[in-house]
PDB file of C-alpha atoms and ligand atoms in Angstrom:
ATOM      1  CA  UNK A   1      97.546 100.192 100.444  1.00  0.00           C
ATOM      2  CA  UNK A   2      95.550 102.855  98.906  1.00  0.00           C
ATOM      3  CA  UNK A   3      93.239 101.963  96.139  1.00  0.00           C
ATOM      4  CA  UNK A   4      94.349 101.538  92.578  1.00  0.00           C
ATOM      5  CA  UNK A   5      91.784 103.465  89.778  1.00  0.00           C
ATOM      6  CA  UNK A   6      91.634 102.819  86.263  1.00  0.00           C
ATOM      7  CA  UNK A   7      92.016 106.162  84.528  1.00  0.00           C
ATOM      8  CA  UNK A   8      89.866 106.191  81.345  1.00  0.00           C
ATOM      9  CA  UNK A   9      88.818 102.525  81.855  1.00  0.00           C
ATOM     10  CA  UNK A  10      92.586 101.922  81.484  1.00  0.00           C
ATOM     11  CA  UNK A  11      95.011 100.679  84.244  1.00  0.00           C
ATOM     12  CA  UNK A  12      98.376 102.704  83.808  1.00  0.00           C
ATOM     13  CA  UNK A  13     101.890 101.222  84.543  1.00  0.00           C
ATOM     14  CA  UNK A  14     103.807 102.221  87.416  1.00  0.00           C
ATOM     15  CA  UNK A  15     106.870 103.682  86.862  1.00  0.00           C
ATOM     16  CA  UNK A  16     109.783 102.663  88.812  1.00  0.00           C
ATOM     17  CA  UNK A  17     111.734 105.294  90.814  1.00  0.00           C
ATOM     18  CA  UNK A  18     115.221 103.447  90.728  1.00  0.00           C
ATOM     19  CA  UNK A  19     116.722 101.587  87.705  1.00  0.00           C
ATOM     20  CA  UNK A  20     118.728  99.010  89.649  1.00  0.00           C
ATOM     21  CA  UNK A  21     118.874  98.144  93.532  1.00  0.00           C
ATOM     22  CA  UNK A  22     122.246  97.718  94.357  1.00  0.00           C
ATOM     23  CA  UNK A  23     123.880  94.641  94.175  1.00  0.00           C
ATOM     24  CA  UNK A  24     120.505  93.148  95.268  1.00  0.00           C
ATOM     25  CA  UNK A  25     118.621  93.189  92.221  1.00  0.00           C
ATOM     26  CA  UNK A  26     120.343  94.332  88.933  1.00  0.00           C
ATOM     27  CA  UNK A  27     119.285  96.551  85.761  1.00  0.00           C
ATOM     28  CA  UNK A  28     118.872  93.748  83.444  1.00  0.00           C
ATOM     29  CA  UNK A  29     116.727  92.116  86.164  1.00  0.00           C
ATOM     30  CA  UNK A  30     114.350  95.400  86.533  1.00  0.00           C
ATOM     31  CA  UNK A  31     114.400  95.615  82.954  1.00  0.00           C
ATOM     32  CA  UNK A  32     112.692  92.554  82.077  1.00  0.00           C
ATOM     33  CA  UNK A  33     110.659  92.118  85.109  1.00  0.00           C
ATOM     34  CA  UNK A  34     109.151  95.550  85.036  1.00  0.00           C
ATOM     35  CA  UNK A  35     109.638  96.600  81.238  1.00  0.00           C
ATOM     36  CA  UNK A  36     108.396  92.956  79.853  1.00  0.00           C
ATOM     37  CA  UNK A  37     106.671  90.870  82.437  1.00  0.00           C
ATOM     38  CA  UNK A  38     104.346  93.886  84.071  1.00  0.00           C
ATOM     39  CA  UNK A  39     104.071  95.275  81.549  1.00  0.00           C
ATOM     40  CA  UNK A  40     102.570  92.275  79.023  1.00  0.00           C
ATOM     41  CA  UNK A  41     100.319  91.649  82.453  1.00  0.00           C
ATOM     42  CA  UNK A  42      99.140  95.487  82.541  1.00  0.00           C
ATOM     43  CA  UNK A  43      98.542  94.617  77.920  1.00  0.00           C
ATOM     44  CA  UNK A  44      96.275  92.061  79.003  1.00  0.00           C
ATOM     45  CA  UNK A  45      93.912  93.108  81.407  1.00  0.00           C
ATOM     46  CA  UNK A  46      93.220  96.298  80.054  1.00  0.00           C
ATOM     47  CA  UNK A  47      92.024  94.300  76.670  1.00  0.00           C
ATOM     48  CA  UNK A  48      90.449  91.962  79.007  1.00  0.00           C
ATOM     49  CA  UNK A  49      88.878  94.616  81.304  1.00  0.00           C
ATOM     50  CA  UNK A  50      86.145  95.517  78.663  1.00  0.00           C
ATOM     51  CA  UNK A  51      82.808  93.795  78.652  1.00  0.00           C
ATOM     52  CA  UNK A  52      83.937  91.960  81.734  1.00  0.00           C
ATOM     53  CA  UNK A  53      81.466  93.831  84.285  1.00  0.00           C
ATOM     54  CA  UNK A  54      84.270  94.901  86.463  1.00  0.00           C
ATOM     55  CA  UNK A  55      85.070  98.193  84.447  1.00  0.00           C
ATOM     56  CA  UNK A  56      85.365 101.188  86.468  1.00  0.00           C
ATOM     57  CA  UNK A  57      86.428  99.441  89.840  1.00  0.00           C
ATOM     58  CA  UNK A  58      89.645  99.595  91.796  1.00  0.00           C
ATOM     59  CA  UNK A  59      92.145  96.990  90.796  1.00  0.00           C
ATOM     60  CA  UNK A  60      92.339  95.383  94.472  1.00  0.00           C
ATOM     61  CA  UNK A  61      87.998  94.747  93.765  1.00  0.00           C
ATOM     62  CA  UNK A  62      88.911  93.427  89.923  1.00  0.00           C
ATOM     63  CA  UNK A  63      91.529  90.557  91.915  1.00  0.00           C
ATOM     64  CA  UNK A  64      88.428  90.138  94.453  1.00  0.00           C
ATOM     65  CA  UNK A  65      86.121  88.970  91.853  1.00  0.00           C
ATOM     66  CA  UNK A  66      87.951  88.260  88.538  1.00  0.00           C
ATOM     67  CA  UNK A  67      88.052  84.683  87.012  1.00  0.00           C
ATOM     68  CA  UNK A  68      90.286  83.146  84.904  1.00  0.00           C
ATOM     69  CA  UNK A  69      92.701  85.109  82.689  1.00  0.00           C
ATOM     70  CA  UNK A  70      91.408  88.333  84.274  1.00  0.00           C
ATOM     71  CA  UNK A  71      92.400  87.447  87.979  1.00  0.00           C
ATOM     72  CA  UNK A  72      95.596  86.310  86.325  1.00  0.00           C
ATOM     73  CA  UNK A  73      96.689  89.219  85.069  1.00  0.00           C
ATOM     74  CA  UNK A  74      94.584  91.391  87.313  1.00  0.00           C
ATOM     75  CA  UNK A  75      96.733  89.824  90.151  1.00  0.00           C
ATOM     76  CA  UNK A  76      99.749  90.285  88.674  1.00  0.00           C
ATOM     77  CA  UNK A  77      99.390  94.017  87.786  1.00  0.00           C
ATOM     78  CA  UNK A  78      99.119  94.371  91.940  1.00  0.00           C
ATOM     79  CA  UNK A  79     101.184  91.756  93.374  1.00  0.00           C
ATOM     80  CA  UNK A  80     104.026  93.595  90.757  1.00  0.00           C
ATOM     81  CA  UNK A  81     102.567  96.765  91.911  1.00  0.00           C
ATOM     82  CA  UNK A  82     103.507  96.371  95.637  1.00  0.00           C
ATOM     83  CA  UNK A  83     106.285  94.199  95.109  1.00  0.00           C
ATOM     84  CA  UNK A  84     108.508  97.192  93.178  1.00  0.00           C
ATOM     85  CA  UNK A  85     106.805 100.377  95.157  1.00  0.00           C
ATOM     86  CA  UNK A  86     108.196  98.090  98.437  1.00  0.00           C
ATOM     87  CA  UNK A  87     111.753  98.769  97.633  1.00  0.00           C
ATOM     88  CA  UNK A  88     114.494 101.523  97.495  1.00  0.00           C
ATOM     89  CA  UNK A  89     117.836 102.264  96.576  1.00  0.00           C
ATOM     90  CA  UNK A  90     117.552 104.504 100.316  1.00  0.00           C
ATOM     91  CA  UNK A  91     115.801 102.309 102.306  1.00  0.00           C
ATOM     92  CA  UNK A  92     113.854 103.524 105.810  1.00  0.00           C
ATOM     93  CA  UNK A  93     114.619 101.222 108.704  1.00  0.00           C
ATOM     94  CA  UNK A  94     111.990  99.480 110.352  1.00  0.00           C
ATOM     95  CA  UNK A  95     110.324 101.934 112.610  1.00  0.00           C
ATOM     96  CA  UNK A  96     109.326 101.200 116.433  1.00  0.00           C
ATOM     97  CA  UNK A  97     105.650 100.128 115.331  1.00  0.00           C
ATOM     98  CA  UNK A  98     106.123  97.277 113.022  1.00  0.00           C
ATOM     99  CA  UNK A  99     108.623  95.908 114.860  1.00  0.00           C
ATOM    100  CA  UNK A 100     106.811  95.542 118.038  1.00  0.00           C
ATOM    101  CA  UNK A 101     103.868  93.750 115.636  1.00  0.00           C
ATOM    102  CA  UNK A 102     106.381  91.350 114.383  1.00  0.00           C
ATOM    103  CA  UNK A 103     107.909  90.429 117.953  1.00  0.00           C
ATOM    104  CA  UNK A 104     104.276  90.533 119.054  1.00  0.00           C
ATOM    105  CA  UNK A 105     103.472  88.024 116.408  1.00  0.00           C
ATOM    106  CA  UNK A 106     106.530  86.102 115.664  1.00  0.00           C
ATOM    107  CA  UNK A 107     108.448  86.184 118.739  1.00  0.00           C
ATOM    108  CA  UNK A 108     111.192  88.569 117.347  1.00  0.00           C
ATOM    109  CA  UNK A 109     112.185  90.097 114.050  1.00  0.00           C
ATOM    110  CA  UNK A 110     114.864  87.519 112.991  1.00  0.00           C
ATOM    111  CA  UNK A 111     112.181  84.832 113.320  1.00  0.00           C
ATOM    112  CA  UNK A 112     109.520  86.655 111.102  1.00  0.00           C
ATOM    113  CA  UNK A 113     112.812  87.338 108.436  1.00  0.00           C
ATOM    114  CA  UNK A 114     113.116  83.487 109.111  1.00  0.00           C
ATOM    115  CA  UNK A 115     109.745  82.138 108.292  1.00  0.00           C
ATOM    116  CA  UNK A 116     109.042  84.423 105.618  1.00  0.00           C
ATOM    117  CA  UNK A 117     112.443  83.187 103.643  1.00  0.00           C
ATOM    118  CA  UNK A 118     111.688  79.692 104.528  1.00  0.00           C
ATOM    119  CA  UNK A 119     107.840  79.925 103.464  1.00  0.00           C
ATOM    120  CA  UNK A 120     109.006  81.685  99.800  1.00  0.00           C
ATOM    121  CA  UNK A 121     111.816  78.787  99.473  1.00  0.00           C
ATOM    122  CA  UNK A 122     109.337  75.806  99.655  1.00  0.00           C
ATOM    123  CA  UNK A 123     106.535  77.383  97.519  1.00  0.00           C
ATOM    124  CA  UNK A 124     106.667  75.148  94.813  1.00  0.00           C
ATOM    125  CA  UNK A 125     106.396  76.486  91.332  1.00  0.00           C
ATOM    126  CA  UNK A 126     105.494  80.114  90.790  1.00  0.00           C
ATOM    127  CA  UNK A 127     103.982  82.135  93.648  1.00  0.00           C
ATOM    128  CA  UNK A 128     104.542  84.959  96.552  1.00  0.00           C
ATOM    129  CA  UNK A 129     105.063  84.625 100.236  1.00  0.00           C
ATOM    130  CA  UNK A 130     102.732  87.929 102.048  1.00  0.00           C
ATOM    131  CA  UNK A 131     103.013  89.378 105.007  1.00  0.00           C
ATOM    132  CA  UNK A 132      99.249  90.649 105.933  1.00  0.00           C
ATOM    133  CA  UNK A 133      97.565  91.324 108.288  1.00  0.00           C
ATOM    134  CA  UNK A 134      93.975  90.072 109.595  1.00  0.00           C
ATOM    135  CA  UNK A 135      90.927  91.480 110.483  1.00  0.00           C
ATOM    136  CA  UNK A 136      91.813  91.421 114.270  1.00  0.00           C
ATOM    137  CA  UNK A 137      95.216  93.217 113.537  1.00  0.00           C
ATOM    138  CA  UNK A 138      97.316  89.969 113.662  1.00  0.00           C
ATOM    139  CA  UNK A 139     100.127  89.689 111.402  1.00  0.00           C
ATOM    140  CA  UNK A 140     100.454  86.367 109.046  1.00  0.00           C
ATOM    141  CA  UNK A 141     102.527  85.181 106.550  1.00  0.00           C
ATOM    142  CA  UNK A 142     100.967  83.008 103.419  1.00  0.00           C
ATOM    143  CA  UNK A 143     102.433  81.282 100.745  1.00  0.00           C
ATOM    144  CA  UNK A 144      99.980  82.229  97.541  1.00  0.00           C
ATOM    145  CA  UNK A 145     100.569  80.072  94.149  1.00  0.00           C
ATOM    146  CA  UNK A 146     100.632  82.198  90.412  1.00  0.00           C
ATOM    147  CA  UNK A 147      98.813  85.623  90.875  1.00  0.00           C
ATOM    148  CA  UNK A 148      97.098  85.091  94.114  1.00  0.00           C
ATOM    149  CA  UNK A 149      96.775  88.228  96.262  1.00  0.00           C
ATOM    150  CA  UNK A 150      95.461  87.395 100.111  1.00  0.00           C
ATOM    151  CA  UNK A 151      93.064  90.665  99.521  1.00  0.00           C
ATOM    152  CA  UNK A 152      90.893  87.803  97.935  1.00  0.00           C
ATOM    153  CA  UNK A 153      90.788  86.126 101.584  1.00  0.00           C
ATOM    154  CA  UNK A 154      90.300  89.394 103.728  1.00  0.00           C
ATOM    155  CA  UNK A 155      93.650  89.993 104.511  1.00  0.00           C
ATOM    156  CA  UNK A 156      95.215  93.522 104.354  1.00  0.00           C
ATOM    157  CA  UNK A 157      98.211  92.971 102.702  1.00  0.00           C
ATOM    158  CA  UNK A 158     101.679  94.845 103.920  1.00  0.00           C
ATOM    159  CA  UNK A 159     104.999  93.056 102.384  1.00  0.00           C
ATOM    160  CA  UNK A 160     105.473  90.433  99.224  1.00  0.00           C
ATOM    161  CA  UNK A 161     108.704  88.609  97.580  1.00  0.00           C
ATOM    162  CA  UNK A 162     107.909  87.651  94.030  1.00  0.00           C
ATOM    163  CA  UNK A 163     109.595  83.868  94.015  1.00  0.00           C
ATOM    164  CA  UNK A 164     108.385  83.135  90.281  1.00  0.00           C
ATOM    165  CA  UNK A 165     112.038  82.304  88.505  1.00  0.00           C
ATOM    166  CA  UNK A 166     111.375  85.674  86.370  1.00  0.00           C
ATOM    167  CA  UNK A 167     112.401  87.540  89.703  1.00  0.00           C
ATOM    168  CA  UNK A 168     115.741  86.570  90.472  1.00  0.00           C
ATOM    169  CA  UNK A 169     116.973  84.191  87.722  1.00  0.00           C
ATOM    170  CA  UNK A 170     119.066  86.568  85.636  1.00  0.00           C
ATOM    171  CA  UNK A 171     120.967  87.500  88.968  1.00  0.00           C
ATOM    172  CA  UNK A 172     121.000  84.297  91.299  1.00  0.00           C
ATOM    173  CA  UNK A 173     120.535  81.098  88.737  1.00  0.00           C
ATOM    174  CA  UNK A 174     118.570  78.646  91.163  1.00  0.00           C
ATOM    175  CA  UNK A 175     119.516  79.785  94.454  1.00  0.00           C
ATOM    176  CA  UNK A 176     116.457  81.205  95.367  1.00  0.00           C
ATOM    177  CA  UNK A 177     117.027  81.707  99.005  1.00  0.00           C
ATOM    178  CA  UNK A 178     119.508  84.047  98.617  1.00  0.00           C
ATOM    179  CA  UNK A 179     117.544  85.779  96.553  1.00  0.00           C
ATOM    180  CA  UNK A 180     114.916  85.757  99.394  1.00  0.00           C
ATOM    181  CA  UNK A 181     117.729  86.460 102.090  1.00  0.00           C
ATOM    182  CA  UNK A 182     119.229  89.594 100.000  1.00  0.00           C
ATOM    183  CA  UNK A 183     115.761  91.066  99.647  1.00  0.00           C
ATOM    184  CA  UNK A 184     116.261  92.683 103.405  1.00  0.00           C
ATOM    185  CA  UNK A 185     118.994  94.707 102.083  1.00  0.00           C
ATOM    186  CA  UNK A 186     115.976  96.975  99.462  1.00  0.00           C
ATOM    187  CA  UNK A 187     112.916  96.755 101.890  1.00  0.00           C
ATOM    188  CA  UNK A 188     111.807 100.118 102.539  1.00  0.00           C
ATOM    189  CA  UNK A 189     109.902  99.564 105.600  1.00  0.00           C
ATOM    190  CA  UNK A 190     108.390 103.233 105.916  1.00  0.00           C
ATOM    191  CA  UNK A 191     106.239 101.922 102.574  1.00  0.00           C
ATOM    192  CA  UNK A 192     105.606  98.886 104.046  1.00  0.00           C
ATOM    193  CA  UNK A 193     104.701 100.736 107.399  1.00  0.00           C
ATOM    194  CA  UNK A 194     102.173 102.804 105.316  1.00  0.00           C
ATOM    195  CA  UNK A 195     100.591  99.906 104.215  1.00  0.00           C
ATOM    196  CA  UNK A 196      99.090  99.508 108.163  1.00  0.00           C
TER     197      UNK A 196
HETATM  198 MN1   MN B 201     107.285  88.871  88.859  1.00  0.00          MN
END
């Protein structure tokens, strides 16, 4: 994905283009997920931001060499980032390129649907399964704990399910995997396609 800029030395908040996705993810979900957790995360690091020697760079370079309470919340600002631009109430199917990666790489597209669930159902604790992809084009799926981002490993990230409890526990309690399974419904994979 493109390069995120401060503006002012400030990080602005993205604003969501949907207030509720289907009966995948409700209003009340969005509502304290994007108007309370991102936005206490986007609080943060711009009063963290100053004197910290990372002013003025892109947010992706902040998560690349932030410590501490700044990677936290630096992390969060673009895991939250790509996690909400990711999805639409009008999805675009998978398109002809990204599904010949994933077979490619995975054997077929129900197996890469099939890992990734699995991998975001056994993170334990707070975290994000990725889809990236490495330096040699290869496509790879990572389990990352709290507000890791693979961009800090070299990866070039493409798809992410938030599995902290914050994401789904308003709509789906503990089940987590279907959380994780109903996610396919919302993934707009002309975004995610972008991201290549
Ligand atoms: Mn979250």
């Amino acid at each position: 994905m493109k390069d995120i800029m401060p503006t002012g030395g400030q990080f602005t908040m993205m604003t969501l283009p949907y207030d509720a996705l289907g009966e995948t993810i409700s209003k009340q979900t969005l509502s304290f997920h994007h108007g309370k957790h991102l936005k206490a995360y986007v609080d943060n690091l711009n009063k963290m931001l100053p004197g910290s020697g990372l002013e003025g760079l892109s947010l992706q370079d902040v998560v690349r060499h932030a410590q501490d309470g700044l990677f936290n919340n630096a992390g969060q600002v673009l895991n939250h980032t790509m996690y909400f631009e990711q999805f639409s109430t009008a999805p675009h199917a998978m398109g002809e390129r990204m599904k010949t990666l994933l077979e490619r790489d995975f054997g077929s597209v129900e197996a890469f649907q099939k890992e990734f669930e699995q991998k975001g159902a056994t993170l334990f604790g707070s975290g994000w399964v990725w889809l990236s992809a490495d330096k040699d084009g290869h496509l790879v799926i990572t389990q990352q704990r709290n507000a890791e981002n693979p961009v800090t490993d070299g990866l070039q990230t493409l798809l992410t399910f938030d599995v902290w409890e914050h994401a789904y526990y308003l709509d789906y309690q503990n089940r987590r995997a279907d959380y994780l399974a109903a996610l396919w419904q919302i993934v707009d994979w002309a975004v995610v396609e972008n991201r290549l």
